[in-house]
Short mmCIF file of C-alpha atoms in Angstrom, two decimals:
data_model
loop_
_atom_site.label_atom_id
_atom_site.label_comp_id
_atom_site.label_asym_id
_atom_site.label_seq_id
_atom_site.Cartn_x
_atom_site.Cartn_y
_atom_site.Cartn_z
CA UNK A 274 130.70 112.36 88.84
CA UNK A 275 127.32 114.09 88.47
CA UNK A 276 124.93 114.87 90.86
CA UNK A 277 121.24 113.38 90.37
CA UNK A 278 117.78 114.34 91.87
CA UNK A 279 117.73 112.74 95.15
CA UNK A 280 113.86 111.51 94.27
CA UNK A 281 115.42 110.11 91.01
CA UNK A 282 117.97 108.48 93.49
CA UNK A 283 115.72 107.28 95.93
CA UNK A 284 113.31 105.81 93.37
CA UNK A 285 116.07 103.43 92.09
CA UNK A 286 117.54 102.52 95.36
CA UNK A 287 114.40 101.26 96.09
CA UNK A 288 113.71 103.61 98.88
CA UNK A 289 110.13 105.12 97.66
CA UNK A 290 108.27 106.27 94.31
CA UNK A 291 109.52 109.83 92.63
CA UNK A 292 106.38 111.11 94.21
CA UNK A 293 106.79 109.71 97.34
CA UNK A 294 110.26 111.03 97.38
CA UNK A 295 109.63 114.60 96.99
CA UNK A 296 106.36 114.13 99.38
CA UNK A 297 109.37 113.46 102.01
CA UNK A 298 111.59 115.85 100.91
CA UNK A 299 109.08 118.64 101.57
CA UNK A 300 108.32 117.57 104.83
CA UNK A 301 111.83 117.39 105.91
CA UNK A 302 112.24 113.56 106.48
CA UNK A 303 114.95 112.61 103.78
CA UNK A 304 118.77 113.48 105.24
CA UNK A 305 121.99 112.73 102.53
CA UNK A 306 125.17 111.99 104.48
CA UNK A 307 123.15 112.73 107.71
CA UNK A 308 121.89 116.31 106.86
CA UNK A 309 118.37 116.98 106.33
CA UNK A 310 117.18 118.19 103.00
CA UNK A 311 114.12 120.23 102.14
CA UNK A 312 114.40 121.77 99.22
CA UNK A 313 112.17 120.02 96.21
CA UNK A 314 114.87 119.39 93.12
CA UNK A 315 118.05 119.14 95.27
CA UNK A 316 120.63 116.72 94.08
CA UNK A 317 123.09 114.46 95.36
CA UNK A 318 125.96 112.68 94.45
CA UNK A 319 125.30 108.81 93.40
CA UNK A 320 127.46 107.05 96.04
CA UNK A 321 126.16 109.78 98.79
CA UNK A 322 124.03 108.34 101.76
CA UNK A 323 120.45 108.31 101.69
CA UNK A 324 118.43 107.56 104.58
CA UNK A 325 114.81 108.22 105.72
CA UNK A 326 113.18 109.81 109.33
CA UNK A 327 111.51 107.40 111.13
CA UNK A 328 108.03 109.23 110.07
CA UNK A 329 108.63 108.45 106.78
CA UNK A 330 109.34 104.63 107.30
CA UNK A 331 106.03 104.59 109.93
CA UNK A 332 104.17 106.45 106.57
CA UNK A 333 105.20 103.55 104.52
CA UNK A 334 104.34 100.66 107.19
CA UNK A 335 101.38 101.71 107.21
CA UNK A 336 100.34 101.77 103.46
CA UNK A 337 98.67 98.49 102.35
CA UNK A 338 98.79 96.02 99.31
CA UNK A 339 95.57 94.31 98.55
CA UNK A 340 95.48 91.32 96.22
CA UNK A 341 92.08 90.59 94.26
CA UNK A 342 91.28 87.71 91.92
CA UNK A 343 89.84 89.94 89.39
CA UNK A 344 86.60 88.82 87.39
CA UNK A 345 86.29 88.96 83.32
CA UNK A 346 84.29 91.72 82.85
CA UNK A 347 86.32 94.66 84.99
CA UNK A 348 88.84 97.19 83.84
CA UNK A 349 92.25 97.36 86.28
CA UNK A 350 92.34 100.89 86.54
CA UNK A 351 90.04 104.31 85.92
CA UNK A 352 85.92 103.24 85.30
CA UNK A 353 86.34 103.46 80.91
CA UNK A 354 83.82 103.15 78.77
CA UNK A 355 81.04 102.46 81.13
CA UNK A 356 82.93 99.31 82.64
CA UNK A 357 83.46 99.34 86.41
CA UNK A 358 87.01 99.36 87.93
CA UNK A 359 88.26 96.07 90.02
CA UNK A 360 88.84 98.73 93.09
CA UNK A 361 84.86 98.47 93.44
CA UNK A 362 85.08 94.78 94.34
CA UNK A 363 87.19 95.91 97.53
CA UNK A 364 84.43 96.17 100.96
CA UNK A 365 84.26 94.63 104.01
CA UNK A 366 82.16 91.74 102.43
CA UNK A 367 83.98 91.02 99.69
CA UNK A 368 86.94 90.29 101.62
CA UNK A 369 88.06 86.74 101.79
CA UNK A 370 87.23 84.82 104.74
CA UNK A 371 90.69 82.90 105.35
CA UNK A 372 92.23 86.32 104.84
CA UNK A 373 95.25 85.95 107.92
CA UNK A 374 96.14 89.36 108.00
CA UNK A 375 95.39 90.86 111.31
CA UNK A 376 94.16 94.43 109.43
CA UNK A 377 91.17 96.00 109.93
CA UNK A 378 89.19 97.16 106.75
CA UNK A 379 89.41 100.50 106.57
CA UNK A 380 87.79 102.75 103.44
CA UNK A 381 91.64 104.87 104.18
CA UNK A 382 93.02 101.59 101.99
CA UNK A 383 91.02 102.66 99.24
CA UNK A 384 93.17 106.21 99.26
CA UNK A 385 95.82 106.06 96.38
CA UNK A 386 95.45 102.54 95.53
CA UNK A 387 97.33 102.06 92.14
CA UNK A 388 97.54 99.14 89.70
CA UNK A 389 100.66 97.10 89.90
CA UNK A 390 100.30 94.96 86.48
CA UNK A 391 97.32 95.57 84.84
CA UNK A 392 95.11 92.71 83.74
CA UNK A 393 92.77 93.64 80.41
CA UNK A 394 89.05 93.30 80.76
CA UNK A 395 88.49 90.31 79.05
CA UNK A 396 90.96 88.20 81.47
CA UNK A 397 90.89 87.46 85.36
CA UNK A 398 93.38 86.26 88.07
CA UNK A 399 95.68 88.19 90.16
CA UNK A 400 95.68 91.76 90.46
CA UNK A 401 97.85 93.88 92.74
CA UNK A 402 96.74 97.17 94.08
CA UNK A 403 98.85 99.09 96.10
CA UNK A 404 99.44 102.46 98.39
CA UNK A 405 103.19 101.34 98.32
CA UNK A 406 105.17 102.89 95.77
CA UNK A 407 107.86 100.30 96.59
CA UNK A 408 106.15 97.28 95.34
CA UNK A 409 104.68 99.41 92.67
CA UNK A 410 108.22 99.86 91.36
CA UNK A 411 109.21 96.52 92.08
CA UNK A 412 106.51 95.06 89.81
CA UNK A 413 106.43 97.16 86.90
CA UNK A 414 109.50 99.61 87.23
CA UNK A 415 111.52 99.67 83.83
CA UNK A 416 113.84 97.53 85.67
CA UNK A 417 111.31 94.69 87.28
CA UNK A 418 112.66 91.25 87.05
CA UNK A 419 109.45 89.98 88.86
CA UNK A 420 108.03 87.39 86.81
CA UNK A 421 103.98 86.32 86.08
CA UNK A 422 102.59 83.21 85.44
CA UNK A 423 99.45 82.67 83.69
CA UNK A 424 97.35 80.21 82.03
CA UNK A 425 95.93 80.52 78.32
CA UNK A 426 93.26 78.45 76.84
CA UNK A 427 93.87 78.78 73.17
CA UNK A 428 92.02 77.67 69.63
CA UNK A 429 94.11 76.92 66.76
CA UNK A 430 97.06 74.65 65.98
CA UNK A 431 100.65 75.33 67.15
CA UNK A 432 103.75 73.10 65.92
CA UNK A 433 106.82 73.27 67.64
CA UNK A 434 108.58 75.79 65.58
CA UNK A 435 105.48 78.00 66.73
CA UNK A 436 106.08 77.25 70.42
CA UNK A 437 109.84 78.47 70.22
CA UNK A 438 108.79 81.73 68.76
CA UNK A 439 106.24 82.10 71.67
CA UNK A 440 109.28 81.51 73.90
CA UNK A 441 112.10 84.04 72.01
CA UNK A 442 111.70 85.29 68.08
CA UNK A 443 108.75 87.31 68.58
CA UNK A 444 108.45 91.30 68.31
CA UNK A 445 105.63 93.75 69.20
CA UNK A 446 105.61 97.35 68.36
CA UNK A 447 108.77 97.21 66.58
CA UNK A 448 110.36 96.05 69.53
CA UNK A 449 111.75 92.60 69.93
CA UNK A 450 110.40 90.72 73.32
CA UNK A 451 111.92 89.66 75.96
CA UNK A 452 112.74 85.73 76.06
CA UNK A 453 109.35 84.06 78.05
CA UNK A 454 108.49 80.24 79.52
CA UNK A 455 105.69 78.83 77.21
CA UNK A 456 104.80 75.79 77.92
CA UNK A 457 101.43 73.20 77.02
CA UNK A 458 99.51 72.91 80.26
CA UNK A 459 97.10 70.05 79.15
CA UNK A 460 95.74 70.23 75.20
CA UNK A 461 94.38 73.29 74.89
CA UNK A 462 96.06 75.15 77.87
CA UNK A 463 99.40 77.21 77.45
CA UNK A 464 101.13 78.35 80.39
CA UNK A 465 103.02 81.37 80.15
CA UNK A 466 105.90 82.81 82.00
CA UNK A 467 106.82 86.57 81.30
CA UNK A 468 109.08 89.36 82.80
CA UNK A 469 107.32 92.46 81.17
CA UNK A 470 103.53 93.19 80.78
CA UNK A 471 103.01 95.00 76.77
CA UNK A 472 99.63 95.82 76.48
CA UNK A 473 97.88 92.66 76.07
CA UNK A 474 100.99 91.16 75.10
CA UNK A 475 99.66 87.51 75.21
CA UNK A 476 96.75 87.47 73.07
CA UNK A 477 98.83 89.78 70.36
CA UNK A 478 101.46 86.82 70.60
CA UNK A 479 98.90 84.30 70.09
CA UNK A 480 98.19 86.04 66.87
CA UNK A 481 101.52 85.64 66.01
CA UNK A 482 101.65 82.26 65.95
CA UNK A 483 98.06 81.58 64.46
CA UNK A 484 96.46 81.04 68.24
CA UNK A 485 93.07 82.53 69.32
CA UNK A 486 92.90 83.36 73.45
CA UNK A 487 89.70 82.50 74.46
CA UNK A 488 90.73 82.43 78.05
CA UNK A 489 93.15 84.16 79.96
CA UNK A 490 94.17 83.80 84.13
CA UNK A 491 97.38 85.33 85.66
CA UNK A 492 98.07 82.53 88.60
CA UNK A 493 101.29 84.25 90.31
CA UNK A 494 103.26 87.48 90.36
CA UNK A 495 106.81 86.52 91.40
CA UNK A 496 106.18 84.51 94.50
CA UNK A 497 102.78 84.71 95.37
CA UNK A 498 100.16 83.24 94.20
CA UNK A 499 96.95 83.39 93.47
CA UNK A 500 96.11 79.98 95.17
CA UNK A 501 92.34 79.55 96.45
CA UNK A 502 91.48 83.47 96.76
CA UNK A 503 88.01 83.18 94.92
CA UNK A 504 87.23 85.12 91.97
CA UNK A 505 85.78 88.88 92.77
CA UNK A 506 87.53 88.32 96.16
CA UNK A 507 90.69 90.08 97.78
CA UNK A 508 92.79 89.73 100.81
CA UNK A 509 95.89 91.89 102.18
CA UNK A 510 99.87 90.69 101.39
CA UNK A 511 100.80 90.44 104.95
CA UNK A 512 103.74 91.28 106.77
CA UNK A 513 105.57 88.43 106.30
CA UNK A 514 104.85 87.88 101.99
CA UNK A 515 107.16 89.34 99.41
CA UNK A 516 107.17 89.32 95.67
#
């Protein structure tokens, strides 16, 4: 048996991020089989015990997920060609009023927000952004089985052997997809139900099949929804929500 980076380790137990990981490492808060380690690059044995200080754990209570119903109109991530990122939406005023988390709006919860699932510029709905690189991970890790819902208005015909491909048969970038839920929402609504997130994987498999995405809304991300959040609106996942 080999040993692995203990970041490497900790990212796929779950534990942290990479970054995170080495961010606790250097501060002396990660012990394997009950002995500290400090030493950035040091590697354990798979089945070894992993466990974090209690500063480490308080570090990651603390960290906040905010969910936004993103407009048309705003990139996920970094400001791009002159189009202004969804994190701008997030103040004090913008904040939904039936928000039930007992936080306090802080500009700190604006610190190292990242993306989990980006949503392209032309569609709205749910967007996660997070200072937990445990959800990160969980949502878009190599290994994410979280699923996302959304609903596509389409143009264009679709017969049923059309409607299987959406579901399994289809392939993007050389690379065959991963089988998806497609389903007809009402007569010009599809709803979609995938497990990965190509780069705007939905309108290129519209194309596919001879469909035109004129409208595009992510509804859920595993099990929360987006529900009545209205649109260039967020709120905080509380305590008690998980993915």
């Amino acid at each position: 048996m080999e040993k692995v980076r203990i970041s490497k380790l900790m990212s796929e137990r779950g534990l942290c991020s990479r970054r995170e990981a080495d961010s606790y490492i250097e501060r002396g808060w990660v012990k394997v089989d009950g002995v500290v380690v400090s030493e950035l690059g040091a590697k354990a044995y798979p089945d070894q015990v992993i466990t974090l200080e209690r500063a480490a754990q308080a570090q990651q209570t603390s960290r906040v997920t905010i969910l936004i119903n993103k407009p048309v109109g705003y990139v996920s991530g970094q400001a791009e060609k002159g189009y202004t990122p969804a994190v701008a939406l997030i103040d004090a005023r913008s904040r939904d009023a039936n928000d039930r988390s007992p936080l306090r709006f802080s500009r700190a919860h604006l610190q190292g927000l990242a993306v989990a699932g980006r949503l392209d510029i032309d569609s709205q709905g749910l967007l996660v952004l997070t200072q937990d690189g445990r959800i990160a991970r969980q949502l878009i890790g190599e290994d994410s089985d979280v699923d996302k819902e959304y609903l596509v208005r389409v143009q264009g015909r679709l017969d049923e052997r059309g409607l299987a491909l959406l579901n399994h048969g289809l392939s993007l970038d050389g690379k065959a997809l991963r089988p998806a839920q497609v389903r007809w929402q009402n007569d010009d609504q599809l709803c979609f139900i995938l497990r990965e997130g190509k780069k705007r994987q939905i309108r290129r498999m519209c194309e596919l099949v001879g469909l035109r995405v004129v409208g595009l809304k992510r509804v859920r991300i595993g099990r929360i929804r987006l529900g009545n959040l209205p649109q260039g609106q967020w709120r905080y996942l509380r305590d008690d929500e998980r993915f």
